[in-house]
Tab-separated table of C-alpha atoms in Angstrom:
chain	number	residue	atom	x	y	z
S	19	MET	CA	111.849	94.750	101.352
S	20	LEU	CA	113.495	98.184	101.423
S	21	SER	CA	111.190	98.904	105.034
S	22	ASN	CA	112.705	96.037	106.459
S	23	LEU	CA	116.253	96.266	105.479
S	24	LYS	CA	115.651	100.138	107.129
S	25	HIS	CA	114.032	98.333	110.234
S	26	SER	CA	117.043	95.906	110.416
S	27	GLU	CA	119.893	98.572	110.096
S	28	LYS	CA	118.060	100.792	112.827
S	29	THR	CA	118.127	97.322	114.728
S	30	GLY	CA	122.137	96.879	114.458
S	31	ILE	CA	122.483	100.369	115.895
S	32	TRP	CA	121.584	99.439	119.156
S	33	LYS	CA	122.983	96.203	119.239
S	34	PRO	CA	126.921	97.444	120.492
S	35	LEU	CA	125.289	99.800	123.304
S	36	LEU	CA	123.719	96.136	124.640
S	37	VAL	CA	126.904	94.698	124.728
S	38	VAL	CA	127.896	97.965	126.844
S	39	ILE	CA	125.210	97.465	129.050
S	40	LEU	CA	126.094	93.787	129.680
S	41	LEU	CA	129.926	94.720	130.134
S	42	PHE	CA	128.647	97.333	132.926
S	43	LEU	CA	126.445	94.780	134.721
S	44	VAL	CA	129.514	92.280	134.927
S	45	ALA	CA	131.760	95.234	136.308
S	46	ALA	CA	129.343	96.318	138.901
S	47	ALA	CA	128.863	92.398	139.654
S	48	PHE	CA	132.586	92.274	140.507
S	49	LYS	CA	132.538	95.629	142.276
S	50	ILE	CA	129.554	93.951	144.815
S	51	ILE	CA	131.588	90.986	144.938
S	52	PHE	CA	134.581	92.976	145.701
S	53	ILE	CA	133.270	95.004	148.570
S	54	ALA	CA	131.284	91.612	150.101
S	55	SER	CA	134.428	89.986	150.395
S	56	GLN	CA	136.922	92.233	151.856
S	57	GLY	CA	138.376	90.831	155.238
S	58	ILE	CA	137.159	87.503	154.094
S	59	LEU	CA	139.286	86.378	150.726
S	60	PRO	CA	143.161	86.975	150.621
S	61	LYS	CA	144.576	89.927	149.249
S	62	GLN	CA	145.328	87.818	145.918
S	63	GLY	CA	141.756	87.147	145.788
S	64	GLU	CA	140.554	90.570	146.180
S	65	GLY	CA	142.904	91.557	143.303
S	66	ILE	CA	141.993	89.395	140.619
S	67	ILE	CA	138.132	90.777	141.572
S	68	ASN	CA	139.499	94.087	141.339
S	69	GLY	CA	141.142	93.510	137.912
S	70	ALA	CA	138.224	91.766	136.569
S	71	PHE	CA	135.935	95.082	137.946
S	72	THR	CA	138.862	97.250	135.953
S	73	LEU	CA	138.731	95.166	132.846
S	74	PHE	CA	134.842	94.993	132.434
S	75	THR	CA	134.512	98.681	133.307
S	76	THR	CA	137.644	99.448	130.665
S	77	LEU	CA	136.034	97.743	128.086
S	78	GLY	CA	132.464	98.828	128.873
S	79	ILE	CA	133.963	102.410	128.201
S	80	LEU	CA	135.885	101.295	124.921
S	81	PHE	CA	132.780	100.437	123.086
S	82	PHE	CA	130.744	102.696	124.344
S	83	ALA	CA	133.111	105.469	123.415
S	84	ARG	CA	133.268	103.540	119.791
S	85	TRP	CA	129.582	103.220	119.918
S	86	ILE	CA	129.242	107.099	120.163
S	87	ILE	CA	132.004	108.112	117.651
S	88	VAL	CA	131.942	105.657	115.176
S	89	ASP	CA	128.708	103.888	114.751
S	90	THR	CA	126.113	106.835	115.984
S	91	PRO	CA	126.890	109.354	113.494
S	92	LEU	CA	126.811	106.885	110.901
S	93	SER	CA	123.062	106.731	111.407
S	94	PHE	CA	121.735	109.490	112.484
S	95	LEU	CA	123.800	112.269	111.921
S	96	ARG	CA	124.162	112.130	108.485
S	97	ARG	CA	125.625	115.193	107.725
S	98	PHE	CA	128.887	114.171	110.021
S	99	THR	CA	128.994	110.628	108.083
S	100	ILE	CA	132.074	108.785	108.877
S	101	THR	CA	133.415	107.026	105.888
S	102	PRO	CA	134.783	103.016	106.227
S	103	LEU	CA	138.590	104.270	106.194
S	104	LEU	CA	138.031	107.038	109.223
S	105	LYS	CA	135.945	104.730	111.225
S	106	THR	CA	138.738	101.835	110.955
S	107	LEU	CA	141.380	104.561	112.286
S	108	THR	CA	139.110	105.698	115.127
S	109	SER	CA	138.316	102.020	116.160
S	110	LEU	CA	142.007	101.520	116.206
S	111	ALA	CA	143.216	104.596	118.192
S	112	LEU	CA	140.508	103.801	120.755
S	113	TYR	CA	141.546	99.914	121.152
S	114	PHE	CA	145.242	101.097	121.526
S	115	ILE	CA	144.809	103.608	124.258
S	116	ALA	CA	142.556	101.240	125.597
S	117	ALA	CA	145.171	98.418	125.619
S	118	ILE	CA	148.252	100.935	127.295
S	119	TYR	CA	145.743	101.646	130.028
S	120	LEU	CA	145.305	97.939	130.487
S	121	LEU	CA	148.622	97.159	130.440
S	122	HIS	CA	149.506	99.905	133.325
S	123	ARG	CA	146.407	99.271	135.740
S	124	LEU	CA	146.877	95.236	135.759
S	125	ALA	CA	150.319	94.284	134.735
S	126	GLY	CA	152.089	97.255	135.968
S	127	VAL	CA	153.761	98.024	132.935
S	128	ASP	CA	155.886	101.360	133.108
S	129	LEU	CA	154.815	103.187	130.175
S	130	THR	CA	157.764	105.617	130.228
S	131	PRO	CA	160.135	103.328	128.210
S	132	LEU	CA	157.854	102.051	126.220
S	133	LEU	CA	156.535	105.548	125.049
S	134	THR	CA	159.828	106.925	124.587
S	135	THR	CA	161.001	103.552	122.656
S	136	SER	CA	157.880	103.852	120.622
S	137	ALA	CA	158.661	107.179	119.797
S	138	VAL	CA	161.709	106.726	118.443
S	139	ILE	CA	160.398	103.550	116.116
S	140	THR	CA	157.712	105.795	114.893
S	141	GLY	CA	160.425	108.574	114.060
S	142	LEU	CA	162.225	105.758	112.090
S	143	ILE	CA	158.972	104.595	110.462
S	144	ALA	CA	158.268	107.977	109.181
S	145	LEU	CA	161.523	108.667	107.423
S	146	SER	CA	161.184	105.589	105.601
S	147	LEU	CA	157.736	105.841	104.717
S	148	GLN	CA	156.972	109.431	103.777
S	149	GLU	CA	155.108	108.761	100.968
S	150	THR	CA	153.211	106.179	102.494
S	151	LEU	CA	152.177	108.303	105.323
S	152	LYS	CA	151.757	111.521	102.961
S	153	ASN	CA	149.046	109.191	101.362
S	154	LEU	CA	147.579	108.236	104.194
S	155	PHE	CA	147.077	111.591	106.004
S	156	THR	CA	145.688	112.843	102.818
S	157	GLY	CA	143.432	109.884	103.153
S	158	ILE	CA	142.030	110.750	106.434
S	159	TRP	CA	141.880	114.772	105.147
S	160	ILE	CA	139.648	113.679	102.255
S	161	ASN	CA	137.499	111.856	104.150
S	162	THR	CA	137.182	114.511	107.176
S	163	GLU	CA	136.857	117.241	104.815
S	164	ARG	CA	134.340	115.764	102.061
S	165	VAL	CA	136.733	116.567	99.514
S	166	VAL	CA	135.632	113.608	97.457
S	167	ALA	CA	133.324	110.361	98.467
S	168	LYS	CA	132.351	107.029	96.616
S	169	GLY	CA	129.895	108.078	93.954
S	170	ASP	CA	131.308	111.550	92.881
S	171	TRP	CA	131.955	112.552	89.688
S	172	VAL	CA	135.659	113.876	89.842
S	173	ASN	CA	138.269	115.510	87.588
S	174	ILE	CA	141.759	114.483	89.358
S	175	ALA	CA	144.887	115.645	88.147
S	176	GLY	CA	143.428	115.513	84.725
S	177	LYS	CA	141.872	112.024	85.113
S	178	GLU	CA	137.892	112.171	84.347
S	179	GLY	CA	135.772	109.815	86.037
S	180	ARG	CA	133.401	108.411	88.774
S	181	VAL	CA	135.172	107.523	92.491
S	182	MET	CA	134.636	103.690	93.191
S	183	ASP	CA	136.690	104.000	96.380
S	184	VAL	CA	138.507	106.156	98.657
S	185	THR	CA	141.269	103.882	100.687
S	186	TRP	CA	144.333	105.086	103.236
S	187	ARG	CA	146.668	104.862	100.197
S	188	THR	CA	144.752	105.703	96.810
S	189	THR	CA	141.375	107.023	95.100
S	190	ARG	CA	139.728	104.557	92.793
S	191	LEU	CA	138.298	106.258	89.654
S	192	LEU	CA	135.895	104.557	86.714
S	193	THR	CA	136.279	106.782	83.414
S	194	PHE	CA	133.788	107.147	81.065
S	195	SER	CA	135.948	104.524	78.846
S	196	ASN	CA	135.066	102.034	81.354
S	197	ASP	CA	138.816	101.642	82.804
S	198	TYR	CA	139.727	101.825	86.105
S	199	ILE	CA	142.613	104.418	87.860
S	200	TYR	CA	144.353	104.452	90.779
S	201	LEU	CA	145.573	107.609	91.984
S	202	PRO	CA	147.482	108.175	94.733
S	203	ASN	CA	146.016	110.551	97.668
S	204	LYS	CA	148.691	113.049	97.422
S	205	LEU	CA	147.544	114.194	94.350
S	206	LEU	CA	144.335	115.204	96.181
S	207	SER	CA	146.552	117.657	98.117
S	208	GLU	CA	148.730	118.917	95.962
S	209	GLY	CA	146.916	119.544	92.639
S	210	HIS	CA	143.374	120.699	91.480
S	211	VAL	CA	140.273	118.598	92.132
S	212	ASP	CA	137.035	119.366	90.262
S	213	ASN	CA	133.994	117.711	92.093
S	214	TYR	CA	131.141	117.632	89.918
S	215	THR	CA	128.901	115.947	92.267
S	216	TYR	CA	129.398	117.763	96.120
S	217	PRO	CA	128.048	120.122	97.374
S	218	SER	CA	125.586	120.136	94.267
S	219	PRO	CA	124.902	117.686	91.546
S	220	LEU	CA	123.491	120.264	89.114
S	221	HIS	CA	126.485	121.004	86.502
S	222	ILE	CA	126.091	123.499	83.624
S	223	VAL	CA	126.312	122.385	79.960
S	224	GLU	CA	127.220	124.806	77.118
S	225	ILE	CA	126.762	124.429	73.472
S	226	ASP	CA	127.865	126.921	70.896
S	227	ILE	CA	126.264	127.226	68.105
S	228	GLY	CA	126.658	129.488	65.250
S	229	ALA	CA	123.292	131.106	62.697
S	230	SER	CA	123.739	132.802	59.260
S	231	TYR	CA	123.230	136.978	59.479
S	232	LYS	CA	119.849	136.915	57.957
S	233	ASP	CA	118.104	134.817	60.556
S	234	PRO	CA	117.059	137.053	63.469
S	235	PRO	CA	118.821	136.516	66.785
S	236	ASN	CA	115.270	136.485	68.871
S	237	LYS	CA	114.025	133.793	65.986
S	238	VAL	CA	117.513	131.459	67.082
S	239	LYS	CA	117.201	132.153	70.583
S	240	ASP	CA	113.572	131.129	70.790
S	241	VAL	CA	114.308	127.823	68.934
S	242	LEU	CA	117.234	126.984	70.997
S	243	LEU	CA	115.314	127.433	74.178
S	244	HIS	CA	112.298	125.238	72.880
S	245	VAL	CA	115.069	122.501	71.993
S	246	ALA	CA	116.125	122.536	75.504
S	247	CYS	CA	113.127	122.778	77.539
S	248	GLU	CA	111.874	119.881	75.211
S	249	SER	CA	114.903	117.570	76.421
S	250	PRO	CA	114.708	114.839	78.988
S	251	TYR	CA	117.905	115.319	80.418
S	252	VAL	CA	117.760	119.035	80.992
S	253	PHE	CA	116.480	120.421	84.149
S	254	LYS	CA	113.713	122.883	83.496
S	255	GLU	CA	114.644	124.777	86.637
S	256	PRO	CA	117.330	126.753	86.644
S	257	LYS	CA	115.899	127.549	83.289
S	258	PRO	CA	117.928	127.307	79.813
S	259	GLU	CA	119.466	130.541	78.656
S	260	VAL	CA	120.737	131.680	75.318
S	261	TYR	CA	123.806	134.158	74.653
S	262	LEU	CA	124.962	136.060	71.957
S	263	ILE	CA	128.614	135.884	72.028
S	264	THR	CA	129.891	137.503	69.156
S	265	PHE	CA	129.606	138.616	65.629
S	266	GLY	CA	132.054	136.185	63.412
S	267	ASP	CA	133.335	136.166	60.106
S	268	PHE	CA	130.784	134.345	58.456
S	269	SER	CA	128.444	133.764	61.515
S	270	ILE	CA	126.580	134.917	64.524
S	271	GLN	CA	128.114	132.989	67.631
S	272	TYR	CA	125.297	131.911	70.186
S	273	LYS	CA	125.912	130.408	73.507
S	274	LEU	CA	123.253	127.471	75.067
S	275	ARG	CA	123.457	126.904	78.329
S	276	VAL	CA	121.553	124.244	80.228
S	277	TRP	CA	121.535	122.336	83.613
S	278	ILE	CA	121.956	118.863	84.269
S	279	ASN	CA	121.756	117.054	87.681
S	280	ASP	CA	124.128	113.922	86.981
S	281	TYR	CA	127.580	114.721	85.364
S	282	GLY	CA	127.439	111.059	84.243
S	283	ILE	CA	124.850	111.402	81.608
S	284	ILE	CA	126.906	114.647	79.957
S	285	LEU	CA	127.752	113.054	76.471
S	286	LYS	CA	123.995	111.995	76.202
S	287	ALA	CA	122.817	115.279	76.978
S	288	ARG	CA	125.539	116.839	74.909
S	289	SER	CA	124.297	114.449	71.826
S	290	ASP	CA	120.566	115.009	72.733
S	291	LEU	CA	120.744	118.651	72.225
S	292	HIS	CA	123.058	118.653	68.961
S	293	TYR	CA	120.751	116.090	67.356
S	294	SER	CA	117.702	118.278	68.337
S	295	ILE	CA	119.283	121.513	67.391
S	296	TRP	CA	120.067	120.427	64.153
S	297	TYR	CA	116.602	119.167	63.270
S	298	ALA	CA	114.875	122.332	64.699
S	299	LEU	CA	116.924	124.651	63.099
S	300	LYS	CA	116.192	122.899	59.942
S	301	ARG	CA	112.666	122.855	60.300
S	302	ASN	CA	112.534	126.944	61.172
S	303	ASN	CA	114.592	127.599	57.991
S	304	ILE	CA	117.898	128.830	60.234
S	305	GLU	CA	120.920	128.482	58.434
S	306	ILE	CA	124.306	126.857	59.943
S	307	PRO	CA	126.694	128.934	57.680
S	308	PHE	CA	129.798	127.653	55.740
S	309	PRO	CA	132.897	129.259	56.352
S	310	THR	CA	133.485	132.404	54.075
S	311	ARG	CA	136.650	131.271	52.804
S	312	THR	CA	134.829	127.951	51.506
S	313	VAL	CA	133.496	128.354	48.430
S	314	TYR	CA	130.326	126.286	47.856
S	315	GLN	CA	127.268	125.892	44.677
S	316	TYR	CA	124.159	124.386	45.108
S	317	GLN	CA	121.255	124.166	43.104
S	318	MET	CA	118.195	126.331	44.327
S	319	GLU	CA	114.582	124.360	43.488
S	320	ALA	CA	112.391	126.618	41.725
S	321	LYS	CA	109.435	127.932	43.695
S	322	GLY	CA	106.959	126.716	41.369
S	323	ALA	CA	108.315	123.127	41.191
S	324	ALA	CA	108.475	122.660	45.142
S	325	VAL	CA	105.150	123.981	45.101
S	326	ASP	CA	103.943	121.352	42.438
S	327	SER	CA	105.943	118.606	44.231
S	328	ILE	CA	104.114	119.510	47.759
S	329	GLY	CA	100.896	119.135	45.478
S	330	VAL	CA	101.196	115.715	44.657
S	331	TYR	CA	101.281	114.603	48.181
S	332	LEU	CA	98.616	116.678	48.745
S	333	ARG	CA	96.127	115.132	46.389
S	334	LYS	CA	96.928	111.482	48.236
S	335	ILE	CA	95.028	113.125	51.523
S	336	ASN	CA	91.392	111.825	51.826
S	337	PHE	CA	89.660	114.563	53.346
S	338	LEU	CA	91.505	116.988	50.380
S	339	LYS	CA	89.969	115.241	47.492
S	340	PRO	CA	86.801	117.389	47.058
S	341	LEU	CA	89.424	119.998	46.525
S	342	LYS	CA	89.577	121.017	42.684
S	343	ASP	CA	93.469	121.532	41.159
S	344	GLU	CA	93.473	125.257	41.507
S	345	ASP	CA	92.474	124.709	45.384
S	346	ILE	CA	95.222	122.110	46.072
S	347	GLY	CA	97.529	124.996	44.365
S	348	ARG	CA	96.653	127.687	46.769
S	349	VAL	CA	96.979	125.312	49.607
S	350	SER	CA	100.454	123.909	48.508
S	351	ALA	CA	101.690	127.820	47.746
S	352	THR	CA	101.320	128.141	52.066
S	353	ALA	CA	102.123	124.606	52.905
S	354	ARG	CA	106.121	123.447	53.991
S	355	LEU	CA	108.301	120.296	54.208
S	356	GLU	CA	109.413	119.969	58.178
S	357	ILE	CA	111.838	117.430	59.115
S	358	TYR	CA	111.657	116.066	62.480
S	359	GLY	CA	114.150	113.706	64.283
S	360	GLU	CA	113.754	110.231	66.398
S	361	ASN	CA	111.998	110.978	69.293
S	362	GLU	CA	110.889	114.589	68.494
S	363	ILE	CA	107.680	115.629	69.650
S	364	ILE	CA	105.985	117.110	66.972
S	365	PHE	CA	102.920	118.977	69.068
S	366	ARG	CA	101.506	117.826	72.664
S	367	GLN	CA	98.046	117.128	73.476
S	368	GLY	CA	95.663	120.127	74.692
S	369	GLU	CA	97.929	122.810	72.565
S	370	LYS	CA	96.389	124.761	70.198
S	371	GLY	CA	97.051	124.228	66.568
S	372	ASN	CA	96.024	125.146	62.786
S	373	THR	CA	98.260	122.879	60.797
S	374	CYS	CA	98.098	119.351	59.403
S	375	TYR	CA	100.773	116.873	58.712
S	376	PHE	CA	101.293	114.659	55.906
S	377	ILE	CA	103.837	111.897	56.003
S	378	LYS	CA	106.170	111.784	53.262
S	379	GLU	CA	108.662	109.643	55.063
S	380	GLY	CA	109.260	107.787	58.362
S	381	ALA	CA	106.667	107.050	61.181
S	382	VAL	CA	104.969	108.790	64.164
S	383	ASP	CA	103.685	107.544	67.135
S	384	VAL	CA	100.226	109.046	68.428
S	385	VAL	CA	100.033	109.167	72.167
S	386	LEU	CA	97.096	109.495	74.228
S	387	ARG	CA	97.022	110.901	77.822
S	388	ASP	CA	94.408	109.863	80.054
S	389	GLU	CA	92.417	111.166	83.211
S	390	ARG	CA	95.033	109.263	85.492
S	391	GLY	CA	97.929	111.053	83.541
S	392	ARG	CA	98.845	107.779	81.996
S	393	ASP	CA	100.295	107.832	78.342
S	394	SER	CA	99.940	105.016	75.768
S	395	VAL	CA	100.297	104.714	72.199
S	396	VAL	CA	96.861	104.230	70.392
S	397	SER	CA	98.354	103.819	67.259
S	398	THR	CA	101.365	104.151	64.728
S	399	LEU	CA	101.380	106.104	61.124
S	400	GLY	CA	103.644	105.821	58.432
S	401	PRO	CA	104.230	107.274	55.173
S	402	GLY	CA	101.124	108.297	53.332
S	403	ASN	CA	99.332	108.802	56.162
S	404	PHE	CA	98.023	112.114	58.103
S	405	PHE	CA	97.065	113.715	61.472
S	406	GLY	CA	95.793	117.038	62.864
S	407	GLU	CA	93.295	117.680	60.571
S	408	MET	CA	90.543	118.820	63.170
S	409	SER	CA	92.694	121.943	64.255
S	410	LEU	CA	93.364	122.813	60.781
S	411	LEU	CA	89.972	123.237	60.311
S	412	THR	CA	88.731	124.077	63.427
S	413	GLY	CA	91.634	125.845	65.247
S	414	GLU	CA	90.772	123.385	68.379
S	415	GLU	CA	93.115	122.021	70.997
S	416	ARG	CA	95.438	118.536	69.845
S	417	ARG	CA	93.665	115.791	70.875
S	418	ALA	CA	96.770	113.733	71.077
S	419	THR	CA	100.300	113.579	71.624
S	420	VAL	CA	102.342	112.992	68.250
S	421	VAL	CA	106.083	112.074	68.647
S	422	ALA	CA	108.602	111.084	66.014
S	423	LYS	CA	109.205	107.180	65.938
S	424	LYS	CA	112.280	107.812	63.699
S	425	ASP	CA	113.478	110.645	61.680
S	426	SER	CA	110.201	111.365	59.274
S	427	SER	CA	109.584	114.310	56.740
S	428	LEU	CA	106.471	115.838	57.126
S	429	ILE	CA	104.474	118.252	54.745
S	430	VAL	CA	102.943	120.906	57.018
S	431	ILE	CA	99.744	122.039	55.762
S	432	ASP	CA	98.783	125.553	56.922
S	433	SER	CA	95.178	127.237	57.862
S	434	LYS	CA	96.181	130.098	55.610
S	435	GLY	CA	95.927	128.500	52.607
S	436	PHE	CA	92.132	127.429	53.034
S	437	GLY	CA	90.568	130.959	53.690
S	438	ASP	CA	90.475	131.657	49.805
S	439	VAL	CA	89.574	128.444	48.901
S	440	PHE	CA	86.420	128.394	51.327
S	441	LYS	CA	85.073	132.040	50.360
S	442	ASN	CA	85.368	130.438	46.536
S	443	SER	CA	83.666	127.430	47.280
S	444	PRO	CA	81.660	127.581	50.751
S	445	ASP	CA	79.978	124.437	49.949
S	446	LEU	CA	83.737	122.678	50.189
S	447	MET	CA	83.427	123.416	53.756
S	448	GLU	CA	80.539	121.071	54.403
S	449	LYS	CA	81.796	118.235	52.407
S	450	LEU	CA	85.112	118.717	54.496
S	451	SER	CA	83.317	118.364	57.592
S	452	ASP	CA	81.670	115.197	56.613
S	453	ILE	CA	85.014	113.391	55.560
S	454	VAL	CA	86.763	114.761	58.935
S	455	ALA	CA	83.724	113.562	61.291
S	456	THR	CA	83.884	110.575	59.937
S	457	ARG	CA	87.396	110.036	60.504
S	458	SER	CA	87.179	111.927	63.867
S	459	LEU	CA	84.824	109.142	64.676
S	460	GLU	CA	87.276	106.380	63.745
S	461	LEU	CA	89.988	107.928	65.747
S	462	GLU	CA	87.671	108.340	69.000
S	463	GLU	CA	86.907	104.553	68.407
S	464	THR	CA	90.399	103.620	68.406
S	465	ARG	CA	91.236	105.647	71.293
S	466	ARG	CA	88.317	104.074	73.237
S	467	LYS	CA	89.755	100.557	72.417
S	468	ALA	CA	93.100	101.526	73.542
S	469	VAL	CA	92.444	103.288	76.642
S	470	THR	CA	89.812	100.017	77.336
S	471	GLU	CA	93.025	97.879	76.757
S	472	THR	CA	94.804	99.712	79.000
S	473	GLU	CA	92.406	99.513	81.825
S	474	ARG	CA	91.709	95.763	81.233
S	475	PHE	CA	95.714	95.434	81.545
S	476	GLU	CA	96.165	97.503	84.714
S	477	THR	CA	92.916	95.923	86.226
S	478	GLN	CA	94.630	92.326	85.753
S	479	LYS	CA	97.906	93.831	87.256
S	480	ALA	CA	96.326	94.663	90.337
S	481	GLU	CA	94.192	91.757	91.160
S	482	SER	CA	97.316	89.378	90.359
S	483	LYS	CA	99.280	91.788	92.883
S	484	ALA	CA	96.524	91.044	95.195
S	485	ILE	CA	96.158	87.387	95.112
S	486	LEU	CA	100.236	87.067	95.145
S	487	ASP	CA	99.615	89.319	98.306
S	488	ARG	CA	97.475	86.752	100.121
S	489	ILE	CA	99.465	83.595	98.595
S	490	ARG	CA	102.339	85.334	100.250
S	491	SER	CA	100.298	85.902	103.537
S	492	PHE	CA	99.007	82.525	103.773
S	493	PHE	CA	102.291	80.454	103.196
S	494	LYS	CA	104.024	83.333	105.631
S	495	ILE	CA	106.471	83.956	102.845
S	496	LYS	CA	108.086	87.311	103.253
S	497	GLY	CA	108.086	89.360	99.812
């Protein structure tokens, strides 16, 4: 359909030229008749034929000039696109010139009194319609200079929104609150105009964050950059940047600067970054401090109690059941609790890893990417499930991508805790390898079925489309 539309647009561009050729042919025919009839027809007849020649020649020149000035740039010279307002004004000017010329040549009208009278009338109109004319000429300036155009995100006289239309008198905006605002065009020439779309749609979003003095600046910077790179709204090039702004009374102030390519998503981009920053700082034990003038108290959880609490959950993991209580204690000592927000990526397929995750609360999706680069969710895991045990014990690359389906609390088990355990109990490695191998085969079977199902669905879609195309071809129905 898109190709048909483009074809019709190209065809429509040449239609006015066909009219021009037809007018010139008619004019040429009258000229031939005029030459051939000289001395045969009376003077009045020759005058009518000559007048017809002048009429059709003038119309041909008029339509050709309009095609060259108005229509052709609109289609071929994209840099010099003529807006509807300027197109109308140019056409009216050409029609006016042609009408004046024909009145003079065919009717013998003396243009001097007419132009003098029209100048006086124009002066009176200009005095009485100063504001309207100011808006009109500003509208022309807007269109010729490309200050704003339909679809641009702008800020005019403190009013922010998307340009829906530019007429000879007003510019119409649609705000973020879904309200329409009609602004007189004179505001664009008299005031300050911010255009967030032209000449480039790239726009910087800045977010200020405060972190405590105990957190190393480079650590904070790395966390913020990681959050920015994971956001679906942020451009990877130009790269996000983090600046240390100042040392405040109770925190170090940082500024995260990222690029987006559509000002219309700025609220979504800010919100997504704020959500992700909170979870990322929480996971990395980076504190967002309270003001020093606020007195707050909280009960610190004892380290031993935290280890015991984690140990309770670790005993629920199947492949850790062969571990003794003292071994569970060693593993718990290096484990930690991490919180992930909805749609946050916990790890990606192909990444190196040495940790395993136990789902305390929430749910995660296991996403597998096949050889064609297609992603499919092969399973959803809830509380009590675990994942990543192969990387924990072997350090191999992640076999799938895991994404938080909703806010989730995960217990992260680090491989550091297993070093002493395996040294003290070498036979434990064989037991764990048997359990992990069984689970690995089960997961591989699940992945294989998911991939097979996806391939079957894709094949069915392709076959359905092929049959649909044959039906349309048989009945000669365009898609």
